XYZ file of C-alpha atoms in Angstrom:
332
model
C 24.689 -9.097 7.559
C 22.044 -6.354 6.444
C 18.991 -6.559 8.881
C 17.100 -3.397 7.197
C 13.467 -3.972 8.160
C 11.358 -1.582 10.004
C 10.020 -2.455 13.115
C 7.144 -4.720 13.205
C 3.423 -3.471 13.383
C 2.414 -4.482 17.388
C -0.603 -6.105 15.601
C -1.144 -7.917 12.688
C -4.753 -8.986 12.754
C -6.946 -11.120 10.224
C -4.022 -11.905 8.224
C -3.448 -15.354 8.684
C -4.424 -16.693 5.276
C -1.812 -14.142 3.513
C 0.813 -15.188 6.294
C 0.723 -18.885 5.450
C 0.993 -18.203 1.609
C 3.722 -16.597 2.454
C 5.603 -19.115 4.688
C 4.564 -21.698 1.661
C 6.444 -19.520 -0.834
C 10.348 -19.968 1.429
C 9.626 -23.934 2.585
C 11.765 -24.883 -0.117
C 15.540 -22.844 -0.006
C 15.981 -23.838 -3.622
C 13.354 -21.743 -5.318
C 13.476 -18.005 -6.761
C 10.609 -16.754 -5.427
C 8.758 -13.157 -6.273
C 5.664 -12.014 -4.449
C 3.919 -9.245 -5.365
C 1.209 -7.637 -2.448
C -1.091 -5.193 -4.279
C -3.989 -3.410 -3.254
C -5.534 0.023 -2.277
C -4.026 2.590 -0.354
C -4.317 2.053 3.180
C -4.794 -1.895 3.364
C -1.684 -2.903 5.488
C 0.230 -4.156 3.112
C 3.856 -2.899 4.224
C 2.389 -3.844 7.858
C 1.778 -7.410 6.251
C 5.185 -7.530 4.666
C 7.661 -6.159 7.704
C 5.634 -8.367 9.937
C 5.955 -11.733 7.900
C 9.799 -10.121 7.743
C 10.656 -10.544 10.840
C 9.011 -13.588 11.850
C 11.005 -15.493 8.796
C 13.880 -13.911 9.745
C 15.701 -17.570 10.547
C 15.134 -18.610 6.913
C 17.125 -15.889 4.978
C 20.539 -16.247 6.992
C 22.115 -14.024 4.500
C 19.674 -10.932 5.716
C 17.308 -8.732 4.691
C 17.309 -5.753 2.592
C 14.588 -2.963 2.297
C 14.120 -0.419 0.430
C 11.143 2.395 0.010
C 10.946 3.126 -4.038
C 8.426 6.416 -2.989
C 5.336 5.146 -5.462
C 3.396 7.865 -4.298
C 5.370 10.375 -2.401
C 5.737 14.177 -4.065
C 9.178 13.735 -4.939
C 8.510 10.652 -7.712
C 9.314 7.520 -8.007
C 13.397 6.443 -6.804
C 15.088 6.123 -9.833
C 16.903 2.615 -10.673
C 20.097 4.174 -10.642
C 19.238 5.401 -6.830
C 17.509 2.315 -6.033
C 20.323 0.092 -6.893
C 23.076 2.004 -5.618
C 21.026 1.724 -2.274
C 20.758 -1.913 -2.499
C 24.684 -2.375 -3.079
C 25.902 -0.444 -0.493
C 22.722 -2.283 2.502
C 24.960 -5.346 0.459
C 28.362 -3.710 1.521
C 29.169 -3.243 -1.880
C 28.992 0.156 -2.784
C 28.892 1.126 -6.519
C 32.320 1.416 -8.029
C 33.925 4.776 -9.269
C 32.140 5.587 -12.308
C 29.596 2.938 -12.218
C 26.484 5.611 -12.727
C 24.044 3.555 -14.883
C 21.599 1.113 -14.273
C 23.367 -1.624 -16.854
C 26.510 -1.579 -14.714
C 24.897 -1.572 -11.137
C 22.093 -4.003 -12.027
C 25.218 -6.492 -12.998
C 26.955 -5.987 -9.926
C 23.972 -6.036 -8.099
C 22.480 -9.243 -9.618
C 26.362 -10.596 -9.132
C 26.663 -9.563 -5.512
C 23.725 -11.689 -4.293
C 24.802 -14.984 -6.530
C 24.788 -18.458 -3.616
C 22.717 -15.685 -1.042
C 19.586 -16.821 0.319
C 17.964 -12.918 1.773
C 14.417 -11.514 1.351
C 14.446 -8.405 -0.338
C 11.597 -6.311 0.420
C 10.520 -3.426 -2.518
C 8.170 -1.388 -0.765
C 5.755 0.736 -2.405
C 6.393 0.701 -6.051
C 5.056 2.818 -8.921
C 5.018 0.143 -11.042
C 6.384 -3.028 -13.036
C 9.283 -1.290 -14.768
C 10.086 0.135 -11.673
C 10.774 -3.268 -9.947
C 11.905 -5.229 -13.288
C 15.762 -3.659 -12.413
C 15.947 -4.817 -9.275
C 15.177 -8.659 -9.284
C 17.982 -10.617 -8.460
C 19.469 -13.398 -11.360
C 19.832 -16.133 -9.824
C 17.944 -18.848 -7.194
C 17.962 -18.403 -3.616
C 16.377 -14.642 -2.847
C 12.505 -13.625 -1.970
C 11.841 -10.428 -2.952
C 8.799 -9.241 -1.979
C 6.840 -6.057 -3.506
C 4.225 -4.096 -2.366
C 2.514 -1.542 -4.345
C -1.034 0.047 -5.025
C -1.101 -0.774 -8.964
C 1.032 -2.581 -11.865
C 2.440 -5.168 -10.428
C 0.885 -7.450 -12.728
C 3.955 -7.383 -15.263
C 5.965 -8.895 -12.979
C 6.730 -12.596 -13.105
C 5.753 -13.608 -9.277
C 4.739 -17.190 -7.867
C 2.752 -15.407 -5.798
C 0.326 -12.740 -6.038
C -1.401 -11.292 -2.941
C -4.184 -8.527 -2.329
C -5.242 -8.130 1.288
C -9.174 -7.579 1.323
C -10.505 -5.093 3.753
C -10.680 -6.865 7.704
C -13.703 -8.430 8.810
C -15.147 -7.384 11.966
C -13.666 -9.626 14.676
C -9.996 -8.614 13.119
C -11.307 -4.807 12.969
C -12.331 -4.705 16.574
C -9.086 -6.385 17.561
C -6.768 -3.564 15.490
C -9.131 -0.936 17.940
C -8.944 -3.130 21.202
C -5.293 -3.147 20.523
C -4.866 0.723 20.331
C -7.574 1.871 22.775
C -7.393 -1.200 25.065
C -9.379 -3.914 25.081
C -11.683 -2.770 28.298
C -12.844 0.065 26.347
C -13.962 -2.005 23.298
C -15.863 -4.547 25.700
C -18.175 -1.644 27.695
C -19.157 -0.051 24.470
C -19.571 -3.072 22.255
C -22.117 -1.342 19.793
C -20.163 1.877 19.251
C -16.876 -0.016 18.841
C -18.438 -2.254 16.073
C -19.637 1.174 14.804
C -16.523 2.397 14.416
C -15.120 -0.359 12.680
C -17.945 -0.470 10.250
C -17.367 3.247 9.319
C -14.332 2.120 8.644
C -15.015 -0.620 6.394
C -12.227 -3.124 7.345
C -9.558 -0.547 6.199
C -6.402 -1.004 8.548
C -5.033 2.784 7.936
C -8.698 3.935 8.975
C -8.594 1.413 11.827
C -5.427 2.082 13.249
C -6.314 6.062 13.162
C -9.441 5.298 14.955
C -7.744 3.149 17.670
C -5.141 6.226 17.614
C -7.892 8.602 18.351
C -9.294 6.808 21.147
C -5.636 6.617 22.720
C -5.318 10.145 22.703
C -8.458 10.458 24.756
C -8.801 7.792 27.610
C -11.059 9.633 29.202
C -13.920 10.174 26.353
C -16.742 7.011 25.738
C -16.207 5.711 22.422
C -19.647 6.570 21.488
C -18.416 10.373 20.971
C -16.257 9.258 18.225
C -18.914 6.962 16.799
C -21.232 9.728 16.425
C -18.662 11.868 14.632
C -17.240 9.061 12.082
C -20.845 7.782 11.174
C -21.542 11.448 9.659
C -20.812 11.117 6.304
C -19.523 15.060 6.166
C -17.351 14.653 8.881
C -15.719 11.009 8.267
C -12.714 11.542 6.327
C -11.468 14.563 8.282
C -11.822 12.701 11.927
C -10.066 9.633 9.837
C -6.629 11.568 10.298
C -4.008 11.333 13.346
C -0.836 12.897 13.388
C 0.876 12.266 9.756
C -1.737 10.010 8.722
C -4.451 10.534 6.543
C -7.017 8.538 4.631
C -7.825 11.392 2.820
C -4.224 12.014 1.994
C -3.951 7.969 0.954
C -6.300 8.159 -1.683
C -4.797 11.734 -2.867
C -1.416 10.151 -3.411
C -3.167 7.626 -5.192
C -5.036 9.998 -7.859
C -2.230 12.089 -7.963
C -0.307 9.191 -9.846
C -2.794 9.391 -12.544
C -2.989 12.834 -12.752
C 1.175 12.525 -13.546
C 0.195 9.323 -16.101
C -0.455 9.507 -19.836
C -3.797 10.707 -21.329
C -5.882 7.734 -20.677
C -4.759 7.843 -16.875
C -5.668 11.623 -16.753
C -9.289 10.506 -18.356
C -9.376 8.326 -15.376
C -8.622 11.009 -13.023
C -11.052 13.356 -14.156
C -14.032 10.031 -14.322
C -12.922 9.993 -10.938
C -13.569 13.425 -9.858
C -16.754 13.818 -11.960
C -17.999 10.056 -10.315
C -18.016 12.072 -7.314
C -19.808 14.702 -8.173
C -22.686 12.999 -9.497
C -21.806 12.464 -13.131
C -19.149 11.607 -15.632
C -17.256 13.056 -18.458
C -18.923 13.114 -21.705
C -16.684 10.557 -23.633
C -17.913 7.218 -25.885
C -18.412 4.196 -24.227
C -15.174 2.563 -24.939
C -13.412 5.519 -23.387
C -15.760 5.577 -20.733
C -15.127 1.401 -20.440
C -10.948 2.511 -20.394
C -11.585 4.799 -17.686
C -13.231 2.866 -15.208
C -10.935 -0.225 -16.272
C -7.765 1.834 -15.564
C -9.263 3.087 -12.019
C -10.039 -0.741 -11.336
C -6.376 -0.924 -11.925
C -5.533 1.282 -9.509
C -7.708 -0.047 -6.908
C -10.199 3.144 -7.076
C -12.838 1.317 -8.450
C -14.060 -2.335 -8.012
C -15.430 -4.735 -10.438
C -19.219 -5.813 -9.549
C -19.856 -8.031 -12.360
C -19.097 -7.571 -16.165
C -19.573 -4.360 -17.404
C -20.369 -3.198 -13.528
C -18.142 -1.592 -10.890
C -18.752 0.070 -7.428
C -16.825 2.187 -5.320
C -15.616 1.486 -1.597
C -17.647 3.661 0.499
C -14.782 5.528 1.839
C -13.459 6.134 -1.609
C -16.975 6.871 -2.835
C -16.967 10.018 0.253
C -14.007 11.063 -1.448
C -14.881 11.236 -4.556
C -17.805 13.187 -3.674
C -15.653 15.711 -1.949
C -13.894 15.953 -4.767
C -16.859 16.790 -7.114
C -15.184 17.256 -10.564
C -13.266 19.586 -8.893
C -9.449 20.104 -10.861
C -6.386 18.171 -9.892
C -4.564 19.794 -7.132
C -1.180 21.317 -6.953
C 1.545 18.954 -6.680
C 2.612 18.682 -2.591
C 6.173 19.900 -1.898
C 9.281 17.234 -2.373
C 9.273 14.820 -0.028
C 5.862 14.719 1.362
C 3.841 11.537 1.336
């Protein structure tokens, strides 16, 4: 029996609502069920995913499968030839002698999970054709998906998009990493901290990293440092994570689309720097449409959008500058 999850985060907070969806979507054994989580780089949603995982553990007796498809990693996308032949053998049925493309492995994927009830967990796709392959044929699976933009092509009964934490949840991600004493002497400069962060659990759990590292320093020290617009986004970075580096991998999949995606990128970059690309207004409409789509830009009303202050600091570092080289294979 495959049991392929990642560990669990330690703490899942303000999640509750999404959790109970969840739970709703695998009360009845019969149903097919797809669930898509989509949202911005950095909002937990692979944390959301492993955790409700493991906790439903006892209603997939046949297992559960998982399987990174590298969305936004340097090396591309995992091909559906890969990403089957993965799936198969976490199934104990590795492809056949000659079996090499996607037709014959999607059949004997699709037939090797036929009377199986497992949750099947897609993490981090690129897109809908990505995932599309990889959907089982018959009743009795959950897959679940997670991915930062075009998962809307995909037929799920259930479509979530974790919103940024409110501030009881935020202090609890930093009481959980720096201990809750800490966050109870210095009240005001803990709620500072999560405010810089606005809700966002990467930024959250890199602040409550920081503190950890240094037991001995009052939180205020890092409060002074993240509330400086300059400095934000390089103290938002602990060990191999990055909010910076989040939102890169993000661009950097437009930068790799088609030409309206690259007109994105580049409204993007010049957003930041005070301006935008001279283009029409339907072009101008696309671009800021497509970086809506890929959770870089927010609606604020028809015909109106606004940017998440962190992504807003980014873009402004940015400043129309050109896209940047691709990062070596492998890196995320």
């Amino acid at each position: 029996m495959p049991r392929q999850l990642p560990a669990p985060p330690g703490l899942l907070a303000g999640r509750d609502d999404e959790l109970a969806a969840l739970h709703e979507a695998v009360a009845d054994p019969r149903v097919t069920g797809v669930v898509t989580v989509e949202g911005a780089a950095g909002t937990g949603k692979t944390a959301l995913s492993v955790h409700f995982g493991h906790e439903s553990a006892g209603a997939f007796p046949d297992g559960q499968l998982h399987l990174d498809l590298h969305g936004h990693t340097g090396a591309g996308p995992l091909p559906a030839v890969e990403a089957l032949a993965r799936l198969l053998r976490g199934l104990g049925r590795p492809p056949a002698p000659g079996a090499t493309s996607a037709q014959e492995l999607g059949a004997a994927y699709r037939s090797a999970l036929v009377g199986k009830r497992m949750l099947i967990l897609l993490d981090d796709a690129r897109d809908a054709d990505q995932v599309l392959p990889l959907l089982p044929g018959a009743p009795g699976c959950l897959v679940l998906v997670t991915g930062r933009a075009g998962l809307a092509a995909v037929d799920a009964g259930l479509r979530l998009r974790p919103a940024p934490l409110a501030e009881p949840a935020a202090l609890a991600v930093l009481a959980h990493w720096a201990g809750p004493d800490r966050i109870a002497a210095e009240p005001a400069a803990a709620a500072a901290i999560a405010a810089a962060c606005t809700g966002l659990p990467l930024a959250l759990r890199i602040a409550g990293a920081r503190l950890a590292a240094r037991p001995g320093l009052p939180i205020s020290a890092l409060t002074s440092r993240l509330t400086d617009p300059d400095r934000r986004l390089d103290e938002l970075r602990a060990g191999s994570h990055s909010v910076r580096a989040a939102f890169s991998a993000s661009l950097r999949v437009l930068d790799a689309g088609d030409e309206a995606d690259r007109l994105a990128a580049r409204a993007f970059r010049q957003a930041g720097g005070g301006g935008l690309p001279v283009m029409s207004a339907a072009d101008t409409h696309a671009a800021a449409e497509r970086l809506v789509d890929h959770h870089l830009l927010e609606p604020a009303g028809p015909g109106r959008y606004r940017m998440p202050e962190l992504l807003r600091l980014y873009a402004a570092e940015l400043g129309g500058t050109a896209p940047p080289p691709e990062p070596p294979e492998g890196s995320r």
